[in-house]
Short mmCIF file of C-alpha atoms in Angstrom, two decimals:
data_model
loop_
_atom_site.label_atom_id
_atom_site.label_comp_id
_atom_site.label_asym_id
_atom_site.label_seq_id
_atom_site.Cartn_x
_atom_site.Cartn_y
_atom_site.Cartn_z
CA MET A 3 0.00 0.00 0.00
CA SER A 4 1.42 3.35 -0.97
CA LYS A 5 1.80 6.15 1.51
CA ARG A 6 -0.57 8.34 -0.42
CA GLU A 7 -3.38 5.87 0.04
CA ASP A 8 -2.57 5.68 3.69
CA ASP A 9 -2.97 9.40 4.02
CA ARG A 10 -6.19 9.69 2.22
CA CYS A 11 -7.88 7.19 4.45
CA GLY A 12 -8.96 10.05 6.59
CA ARG A 13 -7.82 11.22 9.96
CA LYS A 14 -10.91 10.13 11.77
CA LEU A 15 -10.32 6.50 10.90
CA LYS A 16 -6.75 6.66 12.13
CA THR A 17 -7.78 7.70 15.60
CA GLU A 18 -10.43 5.05 15.69
CA ALA A 19 -7.93 2.43 14.65
CA GLU A 20 -5.52 3.51 17.34
CA VAL A 21 -8.19 3.17 19.96
CA CYS A 22 -8.89 -0.44 19.17
CA MET A 23 -5.22 -1.31 18.83
CA ASN A 24 -4.39 -0.90 22.44
CA PRO A 25 -2.29 -3.81 23.55
CA ASP A 26 -4.91 -4.96 26.01
CA SER A 27 -7.44 -5.84 23.36
CA SER A 28 -8.39 -9.48 23.31
CA VAL A 29 -7.43 -9.87 19.67
CA ILE A 30 -3.92 -8.63 20.24
CA ALA A 31 -3.59 -10.75 23.34
CA ALA A 32 -4.67 -13.81 21.35
CA PHE A 33 -2.16 -13.05 18.60
CA LYS A 34 0.61 -12.75 21.14
CA VAL A 35 -0.16 -16.32 22.15
CA PHE A 36 -0.11 -17.41 18.51
CA GLN A 37 3.18 -15.63 18.03
CA GLN A 38 4.77 -17.65 20.79
CA GLU A 39 3.26 -20.87 19.59
CA LEU A 40 4.42 -20.38 16.02
CA ASP A 41 7.90 -19.28 17.07
CA THR A 42 8.32 -22.34 19.25
CA LYS A 43 7.27 -24.56 16.40
CA HIS A 44 9.50 -22.87 13.83
CA ASP A 45 12.48 -22.97 16.18
CA LYS A 46 12.05 -26.66 16.73
CA HIS A 47 11.75 -27.18 13.00
CA GLU A 48 14.96 -25.26 12.37
CA ARG A 49 16.83 -27.21 15.02
CA LEU A 50 15.69 -30.46 13.45
CA VAL A 51 16.76 -29.35 9.99
CA LYS A 52 20.18 -28.55 11.38
CA ILE A 53 20.60 -31.91 13.08
CA SER A 54 19.33 -33.63 9.96
CA ARG A 55 21.99 -31.87 7.93
CA ASP A 56 24.67 -33.09 10.31
CA VAL A 57 23.31 -36.61 10.03
CA THR A 58 23.44 -36.37 6.24
CA ILE A 59 27.02 -35.15 6.16
CA GLU A 60 28.31 -37.78 8.56
CA SER A 61 26.41 -40.56 6.77
CA LYS A 62 27.85 -39.48 3.42
CA ARG A 63 31.35 -39.55 4.87
CA THR A 64 30.73 -43.03 6.18
CA ILE A 65 29.62 -44.15 2.74
CA PHE A 66 32.78 -42.74 1.17
CA LEU A 67 34.82 -44.53 3.78
CA LEU A 68 33.01 -47.77 3.05
CA HIS A 69 33.73 -47.48 -0.66
CA ARG A 70 37.39 -47.91 0.18
CA VAL A 71 36.78 -51.57 1.08
CA THR A 72 37.27 -52.49 -2.55
CA SER A 73 40.83 -51.19 -2.53
CA VAL A 74 42.25 -52.21 0.84
CA PRO A 75 43.27 -55.63 2.12
CA ASP A 76 41.82 -55.29 5.61
CA VAL A 77 38.07 -54.93 5.24
CA GLU A 78 37.40 -55.39 8.93
CA GLU A 79 39.38 -52.33 9.88
CA ILE A 80 37.29 -50.09 7.66
CA LEU A 81 34.08 -51.64 8.88
CA THR A 82 35.04 -50.95 12.48
CA GLU A 83 35.97 -47.39 11.64
CA ALA A 84 32.66 -46.94 9.86
CA ASP A 85 30.85 -48.33 12.85
CA VAL A 86 32.41 -45.69 15.05
CA LYS A 87 31.25 -43.02 12.63
CA LEU A 88 27.77 -44.48 12.52
CA ASP A 89 27.67 -44.45 16.31
CA ALA A 90 28.25 -40.71 16.17
CA VAL A 91 25.40 -40.42 13.67
CA ARG A 92 23.16 -42.40 16.00
CA GLN A 93 23.93 -39.95 18.77
CA LYS A 94 22.72 -37.18 16.48
CA ILE A 95 19.55 -39.11 15.79
CA GLY A 96 19.23 -39.35 19.55
CA GLN A 97 19.07 -35.57 19.56
CA ILE A 98 16.27 -35.71 17.03
CA ALA A 99 14.44 -38.18 19.24
CA GLU A 100 14.87 -35.81 22.14
CA GLU A 101 13.43 -32.91 20.19
CA LEU A 102 10.48 -35.06 19.21
CA LYS A 103 9.73 -36.20 22.74
CA GLY A 104 6.02 -35.73 23.28
CA GLU A 105 5.54 -34.38 19.78
CA ASP A 106 3.88 -35.78 16.73
CA LEU A 107 6.71 -37.23 14.68
CA HIS A 108 4.86 -36.50 11.48
CA GLN A 109 4.49 -32.82 12.21
CA PHE A 110 8.24 -32.33 11.80
CA HIS A 111 8.91 -35.24 9.50
CA ARG A 112 9.85 -33.06 6.57
CA ALA A 113 12.61 -31.46 8.61
CA PHE A 114 14.61 -34.58 9.24
CA THR A 115 13.64 -37.06 6.54
CA PRO A 116 16.68 -36.33 4.29
CA GLY A 117 19.09 -37.10 7.11
CA ILE A 118 17.28 -40.25 8.11
CA GLN A 119 17.26 -41.55 4.55
CA GLU A 120 20.97 -40.94 4.27
CA TYR A 121 21.51 -42.77 7.54
CA VAL A 122 19.50 -45.76 6.29
CA GLU A 123 21.65 -45.75 3.19
CA ALA A 124 24.89 -45.72 5.19
CA VAL A 125 23.85 -48.28 7.74
CA SER A 126 22.44 -50.67 5.14
CA PHE A 127 25.60 -50.33 3.05
CA HIS A 128 27.66 -51.16 6.08
CA HIS A 129 25.44 -54.11 6.85
CA PHE A 130 25.63 -55.37 3.30
CA ILE A 131 29.42 -55.30 3.17
CA ARG A 132 29.62 -57.27 6.39
CA HIS A 133 26.75 -59.75 5.96
CA ARG A 134 25.85 -59.55 2.26
CA THR A 135 22.17 -59.23 3.20
CA LEU A 136 19.63 -56.47 3.42
CA ILE A 137 19.29 -54.96 6.85
CA SER A 138 15.72 -55.03 8.09
CA LEU A 139 13.78 -52.10 9.44
CA GLU A 140 13.63 -53.67 12.89
CA GLU A 141 17.38 -54.12 12.96
CA ILE A 142 17.88 -50.45 12.18
CA ASN A 143 15.32 -49.30 14.70
CA ALA A 144 16.71 -51.62 17.37
CA ARG A 145 19.93 -49.60 17.34
CA LEU A 146 18.08 -46.32 17.73
CA VAL A 147 17.27 -46.71 21.38
CA PHE A 148 18.84 -44.12 23.59
CA MET A 149 19.27 -43.91 27.30
CA ARG A 150 18.89 -40.48 28.75
CA GLU A 151 19.51 -39.62 32.37
CA ASN A 152 17.13 -37.08 33.68
CA LYS A 153 19.13 -34.24 35.08
CA GLY A 154 16.29 -33.30 37.35
CA GLU A 155 15.34 -34.88 40.64
CA GLY A 156 14.76 -38.58 40.91
CA GLU A 157 17.61 -39.48 38.52
CA VAL A 158 15.32 -41.76 36.61
CA ALA A 159 16.88 -42.80 33.36
CA CYS A 160 14.39 -42.74 30.56
CA VAL A 161 14.51 -44.63 27.33
CA LEU A 162 14.12 -42.72 24.10
CA THR A 163 13.44 -44.49 20.88
CA PHE A 164 13.43 -43.31 17.36
CA GLN A 165 11.29 -45.17 14.87
CA ILE A 166 12.24 -44.83 11.25
CA THR A 167 9.13 -44.87 9.11
CA PRO A 168 8.86 -47.62 6.48
CA THR A 169 8.82 -44.95 3.80
CA ASP A 170 12.13 -43.48 4.90
CA TYR A 171 13.55 -46.97 5.06
CA LEU A 172 12.36 -47.68 1.55
CA LEU A 173 13.84 -44.48 0.18
CA GLY A 174 17.13 -45.14 1.95
CA VAL A 175 17.31 -48.62 0.45
CA ALA A 176 16.60 -47.16 -2.98
CA ASP A 177 19.62 -44.90 -2.53
CA LEU A 178 21.67 -47.86 -1.39
CA THR A 179 21.38 -49.40 -4.84
CA GLY A 180 23.31 -46.49 -6.31
CA GLU A 181 26.15 -47.15 -3.89
CA LEU A 182 26.11 -50.85 -4.71
CA MET A 183 26.41 -50.06 -8.39
CA ARG A 184 29.42 -47.87 -7.72
CA MET A 185 30.91 -50.58 -5.57
CA CYS A 186 30.39 -53.13 -8.31
CA ILE A 187 32.18 -51.07 -10.93
CA SER A 188 35.08 -50.23 -8.68
CA SER A 189 35.50 -53.79 -7.51
CA VAL A 190 35.85 -54.91 -11.10
CA GLY A 191 38.44 -52.19 -11.44
CA ASN A 192 40.36 -53.89 -8.68
CA GLY A 193 40.20 -57.23 -10.32
CA ASP A 194 37.53 -58.64 -8.03
CA ILE A 195 35.48 -60.94 -10.20
CA ASP A 196 33.07 -62.44 -7.63
CA THR A 197 31.63 -59.31 -6.09
CA PRO A 198 29.89 -58.05 -9.26
CA PHE A 199 27.93 -61.29 -9.57
CA GLN A 200 26.91 -61.23 -5.93
CA LEU A 201 25.92 -57.62 -6.27
CA SER A 202 23.86 -58.10 -9.37
CA GLY A 203 21.94 -60.91 -7.65
CA PHE A 204 21.28 -58.74 -4.62
CA LEU A 205 20.33 -55.71 -6.68
CA ARG A 206 17.91 -57.81 -8.68
CA GLN A 207 16.23 -58.93 -5.47
CA ILE A 208 15.83 -55.34 -4.38
CA HIS A 209 14.59 -54.36 -7.79
CA ASP A 210 12.01 -57.14 -7.66
CA GLY A 211 10.93 -55.90 -4.25
CA PHE A 212 10.46 -52.39 -5.54
CA SER A 213 8.54 -53.63 -8.54
CA TYR A 214 6.29 -55.49 -6.13
CA ILE A 215 5.53 -52.26 -4.32
CA GLY A 216 5.26 -50.49 -7.64
CA ASN A 217 3.17 -47.39 -7.68
CA THR A 218 1.30 -48.06 -4.46
CA GLY A 219 4.15 -46.48 -2.54
CA PRO A 220 4.69 -42.79 -2.04
CA TYR A 221 5.53 -40.57 -4.95
CA GLU A 222 9.26 -40.40 -4.20
CA VAL A 223 9.56 -44.16 -4.45
CA SER A 224 8.40 -44.24 -8.06
CA LYS A 225 10.93 -41.54 -8.85
CA LYS A 226 13.78 -43.52 -7.37
CA LEU A 227 12.68 -46.67 -9.14
CA HIS A 228 13.92 -45.13 -12.37
CA THR A 229 17.42 -44.60 -10.97
CA LEU A 230 17.36 -48.08 -9.53
CA ARG A 231 16.69 -49.53 -12.97
CA GLN A 232 19.61 -47.63 -14.41
CA SER A 233 21.92 -48.86 -11.69
CA LEU A 234 20.76 -52.40 -12.15
CA GLY A 235 21.29 -52.09 -15.90
CA LYS A 236 24.88 -50.98 -15.38
CA VAL A 237 25.62 -53.83 -13.01
CA GLU A 238 24.02 -56.43 -15.27
CA ASP A 239 25.98 -55.08 -18.18
CA ALA A 240 29.16 -55.29 -16.19
CA CYS A 241 28.45 -58.93 -15.37
CA TYR A 242 27.75 -59.62 -19.00
CA THR A 243 31.04 -58.11 -20.07
CA LEU A 244 32.85 -60.04 -17.38
CA ARG A 245 31.40 -63.27 -18.59
CA VAL A 246 31.95 -62.65 -22.28
CA ARG A 247 35.27 -60.93 -22.23
CA GLY A 248 36.59 -62.05 -18.89
CA SER A 249 38.28 -65.03 -20.44
CA GLU A 250 40.08 -63.15 -23.18
CA ILE A 251 41.19 -59.90 -21.63
CA PRO A 252 43.91 -59.70 -19.01
CA LYS A 253 42.63 -58.43 -15.69
CA HIS A 254 44.45 -55.10 -15.73
CA MET A 255 42.89 -54.23 -19.07
CA LEU A 256 39.37 -55.02 -17.95
CA VAL A 257 39.48 -51.80 -15.98
CA ASP A 258 39.63 -49.77 -19.17
CA VAL A 259 36.76 -51.68 -20.70
CA PHE A 260 34.62 -50.90 -17.69
CA THR A 261 35.40 -47.27 -17.35
CA SER A 262 34.41 -46.72 -20.98
CA ARG A 263 31.26 -48.85 -20.67
CA ALA A 264 30.17 -47.12 -17.50
CA ALA A 265 30.55 -43.81 -19.27
CA THR A 266 28.30 -44.79 -22.13
CA HIS A 267 25.68 -45.94 -19.67
CA LEU A 268 25.43 -42.61 -17.97
CA ASP A 269 23.28 -41.63 -20.90
CA PRO A 270 19.84 -41.00 -19.38
CA ASP A 271 18.00 -41.81 -22.59
CA GLU A 272 19.02 -45.39 -22.32
CA PRO A 273 15.98 -47.61 -22.84
CA MET A 274 14.79 -49.19 -19.63
CA VAL A 275 14.40 -52.89 -18.90
CA MET B 27 14.76 -61.70 7.06
CA SER B 28 15.02 -62.09 3.33
CA VAL B 29 14.68 -59.24 0.92
CA THR B 30 11.32 -60.50 -0.28
CA GLU B 31 9.96 -60.78 3.24
CA MET B 32 11.15 -57.30 4.02
CA PHE B 33 9.43 -55.87 1.01
CA SER B 34 6.18 -57.65 1.61
CA TYR B 35 6.22 -56.34 5.19
CA ILE B 36 6.60 -52.82 3.86
CA GLN B 37 3.97 -53.41 1.23
CA GLY B 38 1.60 -54.45 4.01
CA PHE B 39 2.35 -51.25 5.86
CA LEU B 40 1.82 -49.16 2.75
CA SER B 41 -1.50 -50.70 1.84
CA ALA B 42 -2.78 -50.31 5.41
CA ASP B 43 -1.77 -46.67 5.15
CA GLN B 44 -3.62 -46.34 1.85
CA ASP B 45 -6.76 -47.83 3.38
CA ILE B 46 -6.75 -45.32 6.21
CA ARG B 47 -6.27 -42.48 3.75
CA GLU B 48 -9.14 -43.76 1.67
CA ASP B 49 -11.42 -43.79 4.72
CA ILE B 50 -10.36 -40.30 5.67
CA ARG B 51 -10.95 -39.01 2.17
CA LYS B 52 -14.51 -40.28 2.25
CA VAL B 53 -15.35 -38.43 5.47
CA VAL B 54 -13.57 -35.31 4.29
CA GLN B 55 -15.67 -35.30 1.16
CA VAL B 56 -18.84 -35.22 3.22
CA LEU B 57 -17.36 -32.47 5.35
CA GLU B 58 -16.58 -30.45 2.26
CA GLN B 59 -20.14 -30.86 1.10
CA THR B 60 -21.51 -29.57 4.40
CA ALA B 61 -19.01 -26.70 4.33
CA ARG B 62 -20.32 -25.70 0.92
CA GLU B 63 -23.87 -25.79 2.21
CA ILE B 64 -22.99 -23.48 5.07
CA LEU B 65 -21.20 -21.18 2.68
CA THR B 66 -24.26 -21.00 0.44
CA VAL B 67 -26.40 -20.05 3.41
CA LEU B 68 -23.99 -17.35 4.53
CA GLN B 69 -23.30 -16.01 1.05
CA SER B 70 -26.82 -14.64 0.89
CA VAL B 71 -25.90 -11.91 3.36
CA HIS B 72 -24.28 -10.17 0.43
CA GLN B 73 -27.69 -9.75 -1.16
CA PRO B 74 -29.40 -6.44 -0.47
CA SER B 75 -32.26 -8.37 1.09
CA GLY B 76 -29.89 -10.54 3.06
CA PHE B 77 -28.73 -7.75 5.35
CA LYS B 78 -32.06 -7.68 7.07
CA ASP B 79 -32.19 -11.22 8.26
CA ILE B 80 -28.63 -11.94 9.22
CA PRO B 81 -29.68 -13.50 12.55
CA SER B 82 -31.84 -16.11 10.85
CA LYS B 83 -29.01 -16.98 8.45
CA CYS B 84 -26.67 -17.44 11.38
CA LEU B 85 -29.15 -19.71 13.08
CA LYS B 86 -29.41 -21.82 9.99
CA ALA B 87 -25.64 -22.02 9.72
CA ARG B 88 -25.40 -22.98 13.38
CA GLU B 89 -27.77 -25.86 12.70
CA LEU B 90 -25.57 -27.06 9.88
CA PHE B 91 -22.57 -26.96 12.18
CA CYS B 92 -24.26 -29.74 14.16
CA THR B 93 -23.82 -31.94 11.10
CA VAL B 94 -20.20 -30.84 10.92
CA ARG B 95 -19.68 -31.96 14.51
CA ASN B 96 -21.05 -35.38 13.62
CA HIS B 97 -18.64 -35.68 10.72
CA THR B 98 -15.61 -34.53 12.67
CA GLY B 99 -16.61 -37.03 15.32
CA GLU B 100 -16.54 -39.71 12.66
CA LEU B 101 -13.26 -38.48 11.23
CA LYS B 102 -11.60 -38.88 14.63
CA THR B 103 -12.31 -42.59 14.62
CA LYS B 104 -10.59 -43.21 11.29
CA PHE B 105 -6.98 -43.07 12.39
CA PRO B 106 -4.82 -43.29 15.54
CA VAL B 107 -5.11 -39.92 17.21
CA GLU B 108 -1.38 -39.48 17.81
CA GLN B 109 -0.79 -39.57 14.06
CA TYR B 110 -2.76 -36.41 13.38
CA TYR B 111 -0.02 -34.79 11.32
CA ARG B 112 0.59 -37.86 9.24
CA TYR B 113 -2.77 -37.37 7.56
CA HIS B 114 -3.04 -33.66 8.18
CA GLU B 115 -3.03 -32.65 4.53
CA HIS B 116 -6.27 -34.51 3.92
CA TRP B 117 -8.40 -32.30 6.16
CA ARG B 118 -6.23 -29.23 6.36
CA PHE B 119 -8.07 -27.45 3.57
CA VAL B 120 -11.59 -28.24 4.70
CA LEU B 121 -10.74 -27.37 8.30
CA GLN B 122 -9.53 -23.97 7.17
CA ARG B 123 -12.77 -23.42 5.30
CA LEU B 124 -14.77 -24.48 8.33
CA ALA B 125 -12.73 -22.23 10.60
CA PHE B 126 -13.54 -19.39 8.23
CA LEU B 127 -17.25 -20.24 8.25
CA ALA B 128 -17.32 -20.38 12.02
CA ALA B 129 -15.48 -17.08 12.17
CA PHE B 130 -17.92 -15.57 9.69
CA VAL B 131 -20.96 -16.66 11.68
CA VAL B 132 -19.49 -15.32 14.88
CA TYR B 133 -18.60 -12.05 13.18
CA LEU B 134 -22.08 -11.64 11.80
CA GLU B 135 -23.56 -12.34 15.21
CA SER B 136 -21.35 -10.22 17.40
CA GLU B 137 -18.89 -8.36 15.11
CA SER B 138 -16.00 -9.79 17.03
CA LEU B 139 -13.17 -12.11 16.19
CA VAL B 140 -13.87 -15.69 17.02
CA THR B 141 -11.38 -17.24 19.38
CA ARG B 142 -9.59 -20.43 18.54
CA GLU B 143 -11.39 -22.08 21.44
CA ASP B 144 -14.76 -21.11 20.01
CA VAL B 145 -13.93 -22.41 16.55
CA ALA B 146 -12.83 -25.70 18.06
CA GLU B 147 -16.04 -25.88 20.02
CA ILE B 148 -18.21 -25.09 17.01
CA LEU B 149 -16.44 -27.80 15.00
CA GLY B 150 -16.51 -30.26 17.87
CA ILE B 151 -12.74 -30.63 18.08
CA GLU B 152 -9.97 -29.76 20.52
CA VAL B 153 -7.57 -26.86 20.84
CA ASN B 154 -4.58 -28.73 22.20
CA ARG B 155 -2.80 -31.49 20.38
CA GLU B 156 -2.52 -33.49 23.59
CA LYS B 157 -6.29 -33.71 23.92
CA GLY B 158 -6.92 -35.30 20.54
CA PHE B 159 -8.12 -34.19 17.14
CA HIS B 160 -7.39 -30.49 17.24
CA LEU B 161 -7.41 -27.31 15.25
CA ASP B 162 -3.88 -26.43 14.20
CA VAL B 163 -3.12 -22.80 14.95
CA GLU B 164 -2.05 -22.18 11.37
CA ASP B 165 -5.32 -23.53 10.06
CA TYR B 166 -7.22 -21.27 12.42
CA LEU B 167 -5.22 -18.27 11.23
CA ALA B 168 -5.75 -19.23 7.60
CA GLY B 169 -9.49 -19.33 8.30
CA VAL B 170 -9.32 -15.87 9.84
CA LEU B 171 -7.58 -14.57 6.73
CA ILE B 172 -10.32 -15.95 4.50
CA LEU B 173 -12.75 -14.09 6.75
CA ALA B 174 -10.87 -10.86 6.06
CA SER B 175 -11.36 -11.09 2.32
CA GLU B 176 -14.98 -12.06 2.77
CA LEU B 177 -15.52 -9.00 4.94
CA SER B 178 -13.92 -6.70 2.42
CA ARG B 179 -16.54 -7.93 0.01
CA LEU B 180 -19.23 -7.45 2.62
CA ALA B 181 -18.09 -3.84 3.07
CA VAL B 182 -18.61 -3.14 -0.62
CA ASN B 183 -21.99 -4.82 -0.69
CA SER B 184 -23.26 -3.18 2.47
CA VAL B 185 -22.70 0.19 0.84
CA THR B 186 -24.71 -1.00 -2.14
CA ALA B 187 -27.44 -2.07 0.23
CA GLY B 188 -27.44 1.37 1.78
CA ASP B 189 -25.63 0.58 5.01
CA TYR B 190 -22.86 3.18 5.31
CA VAL B 191 -21.78 2.48 8.85
CA ARG B 192 -20.90 -1.17 8.55
CA PRO B 193 -17.83 -0.56 6.34
CA LEU B 194 -16.34 1.63 9.07
CA ARG B 195 -16.78 -1.10 11.62
CA ILE B 196 -15.35 -3.67 9.23
CA SER B 197 -12.42 -1.39 8.57
CA ASN B 198 -11.62 -1.19 12.27
CA PHE B 199 -11.94 -4.90 12.62
CA ILE B 200 -9.61 -5.68 9.72
CA ASN B 201 -7.12 -3.10 10.89
CA GLU B 202 -6.95 -4.80 14.21
CA LEU B 203 -6.49 -8.16 12.52
CA ASP B 204 -3.70 -6.77 10.40
CA TYR B 205 -2.02 -5.44 13.50
CA GLY B 206 -2.34 -8.85 15.10
CA PHE B 207 -0.87 -10.65 12.10
CA ARG B 208 2.05 -8.29 12.04
CA LEU B 209 3.01 -9.65 15.45
CA LEU B 210 3.60 -13.06 13.93
CA ASN B 211 6.92 -14.14 12.53
CA LEU B 212 5.68 -16.07 9.55
CA LYS B 213 7.96 -18.24 7.54
CA ASN B 214 7.78 -18.49 3.80
CA ASP B 215 4.87 -20.91 3.96
CA PRO B 216 1.27 -21.06 2.71
CA LEU B 217 0.05 -19.02 5.68
CA ARG B 218 2.49 -16.28 4.78
CA LYS B 219 1.16 -16.21 1.23
CA ARG B 220 -2.36 -15.92 2.55
CA TYR B 221 -1.30 -13.13 4.86
CA ASP B 222 0.26 -11.26 1.95
CA GLY B 223 -3.23 -11.06 0.47
CA LEU B 224 -4.54 -9.29 3.55
CA LYS B 225 -3.17 -5.93 2.44
CA TYR B 226 -5.35 -6.02 -0.64
CA ASP B 227 -8.43 -6.64 1.49
CA LEU B 228 -7.36 -3.79 3.69
CA LYS B 229 -6.86 -1.55 0.69
CA LYS B 230 -10.27 -2.39 -0.70
CA ILE B 231 -12.00 -1.52 2.56
CA GLU B 232 -10.03 1.66 2.92
CA GLU B 233 -11.14 2.71 -0.52
CA VAL B 234 -14.76 2.12 0.48
CA VAL B 235 -14.27 4.12 3.65
CA TYR B 236 -12.56 6.85 1.66
CA ASP B 237 -15.41 7.05 -0.80
CA LEU B 238 -17.88 7.29 2.04
CA SER B 239 -16.00 9.92 4.00
CA ILE B 240 -15.12 12.17 1.08
CA ARG B 241 -18.81 12.39 0.22
CA GLY B 242 -19.74 12.89 3.84
CA LEU B 243 -21.93 9.82 3.69
CA ALA B 244 -20.51 8.15 6.73
CA LYS B 245 -20.54 11.36 8.80
CA GLU B 246 -24.06 12.22 7.81
CA LEU B 247 -25.30 8.92 9.01
CA GLU B 248 -23.35 8.99 12.24
CA ALA B 249 -24.54 12.49 12.96
CA GLY B 250 -28.06 11.29 12.30
CA GLY B 251 -27.53 8.49 14.75
CA ASP B 252 -26.28 10.85 17.43
CA LYS B 253 -29.39 13.00 17.43
#
């Protein structure tokens, strides 16, 4: 509103408006309550977004660390190191659980879902490298139980739990497939012939699972299904090349074959399954 | 647990979720229908003839709110109460409309701003999340903002109907609302977008008031009332 319009509204109105805008009016009093309520909510939301970002960063670092298993002799050492990192991430998730104490998880879900998905990705990657199986939702949730000592009187320790929603789990697993694809290609690069075949079998199982859920799942799942198909295609192609050419090409040259093949498959227009 | 088992467990969860949503959608549809009926009743106050029997219109609307209470009562039974925000988007819109309608009725009756407690009572729901199915504060505020634009329209139409004093009262009311909203630190969310529209409602009413005062119409009438 321009100033001119403000002026022409008439002086009489101004005084009237001032009268009813005394801070004691019930409307203003009510809005002061709303102000507090909204601020509290927004603050909590912001705090959760911040923690979620920390969770994402740490989880990503863990994934990078885990990718080194293809190039080092001592796998166990890396797994232990990753576990330490993941413990730190779990502490962060504990903070989320604390913020959500007594709240509706779904009210703030949007604030922390990216971090949680990344955590699922990291923890399932870790689990896969160690056990070659898919970690279940219960197994993940079982590790998200936190003990908190009440600082107040009584000293009663309370148990906080964080429940990852099946949707977040699903989306995390969908991201996991991308990591597995990367792992497959790099393990071929290191002359590991068995891992790609294991991986392609596992990826196919996951792919079948996602196809089973199909479009009934949330919108994001269908989006990730596309990427999953691409990853699966790359891994299947790699296995094919291994089988066909594996016998004729020396191991150190296979690397070159794969780097060039992987490059051609980055083409998004590639026809799907 | 094998991969297949895991996925069928999740599939089970997802389809249960879908079923709940389906149930909620059905109730919400009925609620929307009732909300439209109430709106139709209240819209007639904009008619020149409608200004005369505002009280009877309000009564009729109040009756329809009984039906609303039945539906909200039904809605509550469709999902676990602690998961309110999981399904919030399904009823968010209709609840905002209903909050507006309740606010409109209360304004027409007493020319005052309805409190959040009153809206909750009219709709048969709670104010606090802890107590169960409640009215989210943002939804209440969104409803109040719809009221503001409805009132700016009412100001125009009351002049047409020959009532020159009502726009002044509406103007005061909206000014106070605007002042109240300015106390809030809104984020860049839907409520903020709604609030951004308030200045246009304000402008429209101020233009009506300006037209009335420059022609001495408002004064004349007030002076007449004083005698």
